[in-house]
mmCIF file of C-alpha atoms and ligand atoms in Angstrom:
data_model
loop_
_atom_site.group_PDB
_atom_site.id
_atom_site.type_symbol
_atom_site.label_atom_id
_atom_site.label_comp_id
_atom_site.label_asym_id
_atom_site.label_seq_id
_atom_site.Cartn_x
_atom_site.Cartn_y
_atom_site.Cartn_z
ATOM 1 C CA MET A 1 0.150 -0.095 0.232
ATOM 2 C CA HIS A 2 3.162 2.174 0.925
ATOM 3 C CA ARG A 3 3.852 2.865 -2.549
ATOM 4 C CA LEU A 4 0.356 4.493 -3.555
ATOM 5 C CA VAL A 5 0.126 6.022 -1.271
ATOM 6 C CA LYS A 6 1.284 9.616 -1.659
ATOM 7 C CA ASP A 7 3.441 12.542 0.461
ATOM 8 C CA VAL A 8 2.618 16.129 -0.702
ATOM 9 C CA HIS A 9 4.506 18.146 1.870
ATOM 10 C CA ASP A 10 2.956 21.748 3.279
ATOM 11 C CA TYR A 11 -0.065 21.127 1.626
ATOM 12 C CA PRO A 12 -3.312 21.969 2.779
ATOM 13 C CA GLU A 13 -1.100 24.332 4.414
ATOM 14 C CA PRO A 14 2.470 24.413 5.986
ATOM 15 C CA GLY A 15 3.884 21.979 7.722
ATOM 16 C CA VAL A 16 1.146 19.090 6.816
ATOM 17 C CA VAL A 17 2.612 16.044 4.902
ATOM 18 C CA PHE A 18 -0.352 15.234 2.908
ATOM 19 C CA LYS A 19 -1.585 11.550 2.478
ATOM 20 C CA ASP A 20 -2.649 11.154 -0.948
ATOM 21 C CA ILE A 21 -4.583 8.207 -1.798
ATOM 22 C CA THR A 22 -5.596 8.574 -5.405
ATOM 23 C CA PRO A 23 -2.905 6.374 -6.505
ATOM 24 C CA LEU A 24 -4.815 3.640 -4.646
ATOM 25 C CA LEU A 25 -8.372 4.198 -5.759
ATOM 26 C CA ALA A 26 -7.024 4.388 -8.629
ATOM 27 C CA ASP A 27 -5.252 0.928 -8.929
ATOM 28 C CA HIS A 28 -7.798 -1.975 -8.820
ATOM 29 C CA ASP A 29 -5.139 -4.404 -7.055
ATOM 30 C CA GLY A 30 -4.777 -1.801 -4.054
ATOM 31 C CA PHE A 31 -7.914 -0.732 -3.892
ATOM 32 C CA HIS A 32 -9.568 -4.100 -3.762
ATOM 33 C CA ALA A 33 -7.222 -5.717 -1.009
ATOM 34 C CA SER A 34 -7.556 -2.180 1.015
ATOM 35 C CA ILE A 35 -11.225 -2.172 0.830
ATOM 36 C CA LEU A 36 -11.454 -6.598 1.982
ATOM 37 C CA ALA A 37 -9.007 -5.316 4.843
ATOM 38 C CA LEU A 38 -11.205 -2.792 6.127
ATOM 39 C CA ALA A 39 -14.173 -5.222 5.825
ATOM 40 C CA ASP A 40 -12.576 -7.495 8.336
ATOM 41 C CA ALA A 41 -12.780 -4.582 11.016
ATOM 42 C CA GLY A 42 -16.442 -5.632 10.876
ATOM 43 C CA ARG A 43 -16.335 -9.505 11.516
ATOM 44 C CA ASP A 44 -15.136 -11.733 14.916
ATOM 45 C CA ALA A 45 -12.936 -13.906 14.294
ATOM 46 C CA SER A 46 -14.679 -16.824 12.716
ATOM 47 C CA GLY A 47 -15.935 -14.630 9.984
ATOM 48 C CA GLU A 48 -19.750 -13.239 11.158
ATOM 49 C CA VAL A 49 -20.378 -9.678 10.307
ATOM 50 C CA VAL A 50 -20.688 -8.085 13.673
ATOM 51 C CA VAL A 51 -22.045 -4.887 12.581
ATOM 52 C CA ASP A 52 -25.642 -3.689 11.455
ATOM 53 C CA LYS A 53 -24.288 -0.107 9.757
ATOM 54 C CA VAL A 54 -21.102 0.898 8.499
ATOM 55 C CA LEU A 55 -21.149 4.998 8.141
ATOM 56 C CA GLY A 56 -18.375 7.006 6.803
ATOM 57 C CA MET A 57 -17.176 10.605 6.617
ATOM 58 C CA GLU A 58 -17.136 13.243 3.931
ATOM 59 C CA ALA A 59 -15.378 12.538 1.083
ATOM 60 C CA ARG A 60 -12.871 9.728 1.450
ATOM 61 C CA GLY A 61 -14.640 8.364 4.224
ATOM 62 C CA PHE A 62 -17.484 7.872 1.756
ATOM 63 C CA ILE A 63 -15.678 6.176 -1.069
ATOM 64 C CA LEU A 64 -13.706 3.506 1.214
ATOM 65 C CA GLY A 65 -16.953 2.630 3.100
ATOM 66 C CA ALA A 66 -20.393 2.208 1.019
ATOM 67 C CA PRO A 67 -17.465 -0.787 -1.259
ATOM 68 C CA VAL A 68 -17.004 -1.932 2.829
ATOM 69 C CA ALA A 69 -20.526 -1.795 3.696
ATOM 70 C CA LEU A 70 -21.302 -4.014 0.229
ATOM 71 C CA ASN A 71 -18.973 -6.254 1.089
ATOM 72 C CA LEU A 72 -20.491 -7.000 4.409
ATOM 73 C CA GLU A 73 -24.149 -6.525 3.469
ATOM 74 C CA THR A 74 -25.067 -3.598 5.625
ATOM 75 C CA GLY A 75 -25.853 -0.498 4.800
ATOM 76 C CA PHE A 76 -24.037 2.686 4.785
ATOM 77 C CA VAL A 77 -24.676 5.994 5.743
ATOM 78 C CA PRO A 78 -23.191 9.302 5.238
ATOM 79 C CA VAL A 79 -21.055 11.806 7.808
ATOM 80 C CA ARG A 80 -21.628 14.483 5.912
ATOM 81 C CA LYS A 81 -19.763 18.532 6.154
ATOM 82 C CA ALA A 82 -21.627 20.438 7.575
ATOM 83 C CA GLY A 83 -25.482 21.768 5.140
ATOM 84 C CA LYS A 84 -24.785 18.778 2.949
ATOM 85 C CA LEU A 85 -28.118 17.084 4.482
ATOM 86 C CA PRO A 86 -31.806 17.837 3.399
ATOM 87 C CA ARG A 87 -33.327 16.137 6.395
ATOM 88 C CA ALA A 88 -33.727 15.954 10.140
ATOM 89 C CA LEU A 89 -30.319 15.829 11.689
ATOM 90 C CA LEU A 90 -27.648 15.026 14.465
ATOM 91 C CA ALA A 91 -24.920 18.068 14.495
ATOM 92 C CA GLN A 92 -21.663 17.894 15.960
ATOM 93 C CA ALA A 93 -18.935 20.610 15.374
ATOM 94 C CA TYR A 94 -14.431 19.268 15.709
ATOM 95 C CA SER A 95 -11.308 20.460 15.449
ATOM 96 C CA LEU A 96 -9.184 18.039 12.794
ATOM 97 C CA GLU A 97 -5.230 18.388 12.192
ATOM 98 C CA TYR A 98 -5.680 21.239 9.335
ATOM 99 C CA GLY A 99 -9.038 23.331 10.631
ATOM 100 C CA GLU A 100 -12.882 23.003 12.019
ATOM 101 C CA ALA A 101 -15.666 21.585 11.227
ATOM 102 C CA THR A 102 -19.702 20.027 11.369
ATOM 103 C CA LEU A 103 -20.022 16.976 10.468
ATOM 104 C CA GLU A 104 -23.867 16.050 10.675
ATOM 105 C CA MET A 105 -26.274 13.204 10.041
ATOM 106 C CA HIS A 106 -29.252 11.814 9.472
ATOM 107 C CA ALA A 107 -31.314 11.694 12.614
ATOM 108 C CA ASP A 108 -32.702 8.163 12.165
ATOM 109 C CA ALA A 109 -29.981 7.129 9.645
ATOM 110 C CA VAL A 110 -29.311 5.194 12.606
ATOM 111 C CA SER A 111 -31.139 3.222 14.875
ATOM 112 C CA PRO A 112 -31.243 2.598 18.649
ATOM 113 C CA GLY A 113 -29.057 -0.379 19.535
ATOM 114 C CA ASP A 114 -27.291 -0.403 15.945
ATOM 115 C CA ARG A 115 -23.706 -1.168 15.878
ATOM 116 C CA VAL A 116 -21.590 0.661 13.932
ATOM 117 C CA LEU A 117 -18.992 0.916 12.298
ATOM 118 C CA LEU A 118 -17.081 3.799 11.058
ATOM 119 C CA VAL A 119 -14.668 3.541 8.020
ATOM 120 C CA ASP A 120 -12.170 6.729 7.124
ATOM 121 C CA ASP A 121 -8.909 6.676 5.125
ATOM 122 C CA VAL A 122 -6.228 8.437 7.925
ATOM 123 C CA LEU A 123 -6.596 8.830 11.229
ATOM 124 C CA ALA A 124 -4.887 11.839 12.504
ATOM 125 C CA THR A 125 -5.989 14.027 15.399
ATOM 126 C CA GLY A 126 -9.205 11.632 15.767
ATOM 127 C CA GLY A 127 -10.927 14.565 15.509
ATOM 128 C CA THR A 128 -13.299 13.521 12.237
ATOM 129 C CA MET A 129 -13.479 9.512 13.584
ATOM 130 C CA ALA A 130 -14.788 11.140 17.857
ATOM 131 C CA ALA A 131 -16.901 13.569 16.154
ATOM 132 C CA THR A 132 -18.556 10.986 14.575
ATOM 133 C CA CYS A 133 -18.610 8.588 17.654
ATOM 134 C CA ARG A 134 -20.562 11.013 19.133
ATOM 135 C CA LEU A 135 -23.308 11.403 16.647
ATOM 136 C CA VAL A 136 -23.657 7.783 16.330
ATOM 137 C CA GLU A 137 -24.445 7.758 21.148
ATOM 138 C CA ALA A 138 -26.991 10.409 20.090
ATOM 139 C CA ALA A 139 -28.558 8.305 17.984
ATOM 140 C CA GLY A 140 -28.508 5.606 20.926
ATOM 141 C CA GLY A 141 -25.706 3.367 18.553
ATOM 142 C CA VAL A 142 -23.006 1.563 19.307
ATOM 143 C CA VAL A 143 -19.825 2.123 17.605
ATOM 144 C CA VAL A 144 -18.398 -1.251 17.535
ATOM 145 C CA GLY A 145 -15.558 -0.401 15.617
ATOM 146 C CA ALA A 146 -13.758 1.967 14.029
ATOM 147 C CA ALA A 147 -11.270 0.923 10.724
ATOM 148 C CA VAL A 148 -9.183 3.351 8.529
ATOM 149 C CA LEU A 149 -5.817 2.675 6.377
ATOM 150 C CA MET A 150 -3.925 5.087 8.423
ATOM 151 C CA GLU A 151 -3.015 6.654 11.431
ATOM 152 C CA LEU A 152 -0.775 9.180 12.267
ATOM 153 C CA GLY A 153 1.225 7.861 14.735
ATOM 154 C CA SER A 154 2.610 11.234 16.564
ATOM 155 C CA LEU A 155 -1.071 12.220 16.389
ATOM 156 C CA SER A 156 -2.024 10.080 18.700
ATOM 157 C CA GLY A 157 -5.137 9.839 17.540
ATOM 158 C CA ARG A 158 -6.582 6.893 19.008
ATOM 159 C CA ASP A 159 -6.163 8.511 22.484
ATOM 160 C CA SER A 160 -9.643 10.382 21.463
ATOM 161 C CA LEU A 161 -11.366 6.669 20.633
ATOM 162 C CA GLY A 162 -11.867 5.658 24.672
ATOM 163 C CA ASP A 163 -13.041 2.455 24.331
ATOM 164 C CA VAL A 164 -13.570 2.403 20.565
ATOM 165 C CA PRO A 165 -11.336 -0.373 18.306
ATOM 166 C CA CYS A 166 -9.323 1.364 15.631
ATOM 167 C CA THR A 167 -7.984 -1.194 12.881
ATOM 168 C CA SER A 168 -5.124 0.415 11.044
ATOM 169 C CA LEU A 169 -3.400 -1.340 8.161
ATOM 170 C CA ALA A 170 -1.018 1.274 8.686
ATOM 171 C CA VAL A 171 0.405 2.984 10.604
ATOM 172 C CA ILE A 172 3.127 5.187 9.885
HETATM 173 O O1 PRP B 201 -8.199 12.550 12.550
HETATM 174 P P1 PRP B 201 -8.750 14.067 11.765
HETATM 175 O O2 PRP B 201 -7.241 14.910 12.098
HETATM 176 O O3 PRP B 201 -10.017 14.502 12.832
HETATM 177 O O4 PRP B 201 -8.200 14.505 10.593
HETATM 178 C C1 PRP B 201 -8.938 12.956 9.914
HETATM 179 C C2 PRP B 201 -9.773 13.414 9.059
HETATM 180 O O5 PRP B 201 -9.134 14.018 8.029
HETATM 181 C C3 PRP B 201 -9.497 13.953 6.474
HETATM 182 O O6 PRP B 201 -10.882 14.594 6.160
HETATM 183 P P2 PRP B 201 -10.596 15.481 5.322
HETATM 184 O O7 PRP B 201 -12.305 16.403 6.564
HETATM 185 O O8 PRP B 201 -9.528 16.612 5.227
HETATM 186 O O9 PRP B 201 -12.219 15.999 4.567
HETATM 187 P P3 PRP B 201 -12.216 15.582 2.723
HETATM 188 O O10 PRP B 201 -12.605 14.088 3.034
HETATM 189 O O11 PRP B 201 -13.199 15.820 2.034
HETATM 190 O O12 PRP B 201 -9.918 15.798 1.866
HETATM 191 C C4 PRP B 201 -9.372 12.542 6.393
HETATM 192 O O13 PRP B 201 -10.556 12.109 5.034
HETATM 193 C C5 PRP B 201 -10.551 12.203 7.586
HETATM 194 O O14 PRP B 201 -11.045 11.982 7.406
HETATM 195 N N1 ADE B 202 -1.707 14.533 6.758
HETATM 196 C C1 ADE B 202 -3.247 14.080 5.712
HETATM 197 N N2 ADE B 202 -3.051 13.701 5.054
HETATM 198 C C2 ADE B 202 -3.967 13.498 4.677
HETATM 199 N N3 ADE B 202 -5.870 13.111 4.824
HETATM 200 C C3 ADE B 202 -5.154 13.951 6.741
HETATM 201 N N4 ADE B 202 -6.345 14.594 7.298
HETATM 202 C C4 ADE B 202 -6.393 15.052 8.316
HETATM 203 N N5 ADE B 202 -4.425 15.073 8.417
HETATM 204 C C5 ADE B 202 -4.091 14.340 7.384
#
Protein backbone atom coordinates (compact mmCIF):
# COMPACT_ATOMS: atom_id res chain seq x y z
CA MET A 1 0.00 0.00 0.00
CA HIS A 2 2.79 2.42 0.87
CA ARG A 3 3.96 2.98 -2.71
CA LEU A 4 0.39 3.88 -3.68
CA VAL A 5 0.02 6.64 -1.06
CA LYS A 6 1.89 9.81 -1.96
CA ASP A 7 3.23 12.30 0.58
CA VAL A 8 2.47 15.91 -0.33
CA HIS A 9 4.41 18.36 1.84
CA ASP A 10 2.85 21.58 3.11
CA TYR A 11 -0.67 20.77 1.87
CA PRO A 12 -3.24 22.10 2.64
CA GLU A 13 -1.15 24.31 4.91
CA PRO A 14 2.54 24.63 5.89
CA GLY A 15 3.82 21.85 8.13
CA VAL A 16 1.24 19.23 7.10
CA VAL A 17 2.37 16.13 5.21
CA PHE A 18 -0.77 15.23 3.31
CA LYS A 19 -1.35 11.54 2.56
CA ASP A 20 -2.79 11.39 -0.96
CA ILE A 21 -4.68 8.12 -1.52
CA THR A 22 -5.79 8.81 -5.09
CA PRO A 23 -3.06 6.55 -6.59
CA LEU A 24 -4.29 3.72 -4.34
CA LEU A 25 -7.88 4.25 -5.48
CA ALA A 26 -6.75 4.19 -9.10
CA ASP A 27 -5.06 0.80 -8.65
CA HIS A 28 -7.65 -2.01 -8.80
CA ASP A 29 -5.65 -4.55 -6.81
CA GLY A 30 -4.63 -2.06 -4.13
CA PHE A 31 -8.15 -0.65 -3.80
CA HIS A 32 -9.75 -4.10 -3.68
CA ALA A 33 -7.29 -5.44 -1.10
CA SER A 34 -7.83 -2.33 1.03
CA ILE A 35 -11.61 -2.77 1.03
CA LEU A 36 -11.35 -6.44 2.00
CA ALA A 37 -8.93 -5.61 4.83
CA LEU A 38 -11.09 -2.77 6.16
CA ALA A 39 -14.19 -4.97 6.04
CA ASP A 40 -12.49 -7.51 8.30
CA ALA A 41 -12.96 -4.97 11.12
CA GLY A 42 -16.70 -5.69 10.87
CA ARG A 43 -16.31 -9.44 11.41
CA ASP A 44 -15.47 -11.54 14.44
CA ALA A 45 -12.71 -14.18 14.55
CA SER A 46 -15.01 -16.77 12.92
CA GLY A 47 -15.84 -14.43 10.05
CA GLU A 48 -19.35 -13.56 11.18
CA VAL A 49 -20.49 -9.99 10.47
CA VAL A 50 -20.95 -8.15 13.78
CA VAL A 51 -22.16 -4.75 12.57
CA ASP A 52 -25.54 -3.48 11.36
CA LYS A 53 -24.33 -0.32 9.60
CA VAL A 54 -21.15 1.13 8.15
CA LEU A 55 -20.60 4.89 8.47
CA GLY A 56 -18.24 6.87 6.26
CA MET A 57 -17.19 10.47 6.74
CA GLU A 58 -17.18 12.95 3.86
CA ALA A 59 -15.48 12.70 1.53
CA ARG A 60 -12.80 10.03 1.50
CA GLY A 61 -14.72 7.96 4.03
CA PHE A 62 -17.51 7.65 1.44
CA ILE A 63 -15.17 6.13 -1.15
CA LEU A 64 -13.98 3.45 1.29
CA GLY A 65 -17.02 3.00 3.52
CA ALA A 66 -19.60 2.30 0.82
CA PRO A 67 -17.79 -0.73 -0.67
CA VAL A 68 -17.03 -1.98 2.85
CA ALA A 69 -20.77 -1.89 3.58
CA LEU A 70 -21.52 -3.86 0.41
CA ASN A 71 -18.86 -6.40 1.35
CA LEU A 72 -20.40 -6.83 4.81
CA GLU A 73 -23.93 -6.83 3.34
CA THR A 74 -24.99 -3.92 5.58
CA GLY A 75 -26.39 -0.48 4.85
CA PHE A 76 -24.13 2.56 4.47
CA VAL A 77 -24.63 5.90 6.28
CA PRO A 78 -22.95 9.07 4.97
CA VAL A 79 -21.73 11.48 7.66
CA ARG A 80 -21.53 14.83 5.89
CA LYS A 81 -19.95 18.22 6.31
CA ALA A 82 -22.45 20.87 7.45
CA GLY A 83 -25.27 21.96 5.20
CA LYS A 84 -25.52 18.99 2.85
CA LEU A 85 -28.24 16.82 4.38
CA PRO A 86 -31.89 17.69 3.70
CA ARG A 87 -33.79 16.20 6.68
CA ALA A 88 -33.73 16.31 10.49
CA LEU A 89 -30.14 15.81 11.63
CA LEU A 90 -27.67 15.55 14.44
CA ALA A 91 -24.61 17.82 14.35
CA GLN A 92 -21.20 17.79 16.01
CA ALA A 93 -18.46 20.43 15.75
CA TYR A 94 -14.85 19.20 15.78
CA SER A 95 -11.23 20.05 15.03
CA LEU A 96 -8.96 18.13 12.67
CA GLU A 97 -5.26 18.31 11.79
CA TYR A 98 -5.75 21.33 9.54
CA GLY A 99 -8.91 23.10 10.63
CA GLU A 100 -12.34 23.00 12.20
CA ALA A 101 -15.68 21.87 10.82
CA THR A 102 -19.06 20.40 11.70
CA LEU A 103 -20.23 16.90 10.82
CA GLU A 104 -23.89 16.01 10.39
CA MET A 105 -25.89 12.79 10.14
CA HIS A 106 -29.58 12.24 9.50
CA ALA A 107 -31.25 11.71 12.88
CA ASP A 108 -32.90 8.47 11.74
CA ALA A 109 -29.85 7.03 9.95
CA VAL A 110 -28.76 5.00 12.98
CA SER A 111 -31.41 3.26 15.09
CA PRO A 112 -31.12 2.71 18.85
CA GLY A 113 -29.00 -0.38 19.43
CA ASP A 114 -27.47 -0.42 15.95
CA ARG A 115 -23.91 -1.73 15.94
CA VAL A 116 -21.81 0.58 13.80
CA LEU A 117 -18.41 0.40 12.07
CA LEU A 118 -16.74 3.74 11.18
CA VAL A 119 -14.56 3.78 8.04
CA ASP A 120 -12.18 6.52 6.89
CA ASP A 121 -8.84 6.85 5.13
CA VAL A 122 -6.72 8.62 7.75
CA LEU A 123 -6.76 8.81 11.54
CA ALA A 124 -4.76 11.94 12.35
CA THR A 125 -5.76 13.88 15.50
CA GLY A 126 -8.85 11.69 15.79
CA GLY A 127 -11.13 14.73 15.81
CA THR A 128 -13.21 13.47 12.87
CA MET A 129 -13.56 9.95 14.25
CA ALA A 130 -14.38 11.13 17.79
CA ALA A 131 -17.03 13.55 16.50
CA THR A 132 -18.62 10.70 14.53
CA CYS A 133 -18.67 8.56 17.67
CA ARG A 134 -20.61 11.36 19.40
CA LEU A 135 -23.17 11.40 16.55
CA VAL A 136 -23.70 7.64 16.76
CA GLU A 137 -24.08 7.81 20.55
CA ALA A 138 -26.60 10.67 20.24
CA ALA A 139 -28.68 8.45 17.94
CA GLY A 140 -28.52 5.57 20.44
CA GLY A 141 -26.17 3.44 18.37
CA VAL A 142 -23.05 1.61 19.51
CA VAL A 143 -19.69 2.13 17.78
CA VAL A 144 -18.19 -1.35 17.78
CA GLY A 145 -15.11 -0.40 15.79
CA ALA A 146 -13.28 1.97 13.51
CA ALA A 147 -11.15 1.10 10.49
CA VAL A 148 -8.71 3.30 8.59
CA LEU A 149 -6.08 2.83 5.92
CA MET A 150 -3.53 4.88 7.84
CA GLU A 151 -2.95 6.14 11.34
CA LEU A 152 -0.54 9.04 11.86
CA GLY A 153 1.03 7.70 15.03
CA SER A 154 2.68 10.98 16.06
CA LEU A 155 -0.74 12.66 16.43
CA SER A 156 -2.10 10.05 18.89
CA GLY A 157 -5.61 10.13 17.42
CA ARG A 158 -6.32 6.73 18.90
CA ASP A 159 -6.32 8.33 22.37
CA SER A 160 -9.49 10.26 21.54
CA LEU A 161 -11.46 7.10 20.77
CA GLY A 162 -11.79 5.76 24.30
CA ASP A 163 -12.66 2.07 24.26
CA VAL A 164 -13.49 1.94 20.55
CA PRO A 165 -11.09 -0.51 18.87
CA CYS A 166 -9.43 1.01 15.82
CA THR A 167 -7.98 -1.14 13.03
CA SER A 168 -5.24 0.62 11.03
CA LEU A 169 -3.86 -1.10 7.95
CA ALA A 170 -0.70 0.98 8.45
CA VAL A 171 0.66 3.09 11.31
CA ILE A 172 2.98 5.76 9.90
O1 LIG B 1 -8.06 12.70 12.54
P1 LIG B 1 -8.35 14.05 12.00
O2 LIG B 1 -7.35 15.09 12.43
O3 LIG B 1 -9.77 14.48 12.29
O4 LIG B 1 -8.20 13.99 10.42
C1 LIG B 1 -8.69 12.94 9.65
C2 LIG B 1 -9.72 13.39 8.67
O5 LIG B 1 -9.20 14.40 7.79
C3 LIG B 1 -9.49 14.04 6.44
O6 LIG B 1 -10.73 14.51 6.03
P2 LIG B 1 -11.02 15.99 5.51
O7 LIG B 1 -11.82 16.70 6.55
O8 LIG B 1 -9.77 16.65 5.04
O9 LIG B 1 -12.06 15.75 4.35
P3 LIG B 1 -12.01 15.16 2.87
O10 LIG B 1 -12.11 13.67 3.00
O11 LIG B 1 -13.22 15.75 2.28
O12 LIG B 1 -10.73 15.60 2.20
C4 LIG B 1 -9.51 12.52 6.49
O13 LIG B 1 -10.19 11.98 5.37
C5 LIG B 1 -10.19 12.24 7.79
O14 LIG B 1 -11.60 12.27 7.68
N1 LIG C 1 -1.90 14.38 6.94
C1 LIG C 1 -3.09 14.06 6.41
N2 LIG C 1 -3.18 13.52 5.18
C2 LIG C 1 -4.39 13.22 4.65
N3 LIG C 1 -5.54 13.41 5.29
C3 LIG C 1 -5.48 13.94 6.52
N4 LIG C 1 -6.45 14.24 7.40
C4 LIG C 1 -5.86 14.78 8.48
N5 LIG C 1 -4.54 14.83 8.37
C5 LIG C 1 -4.28 14.29 7.13
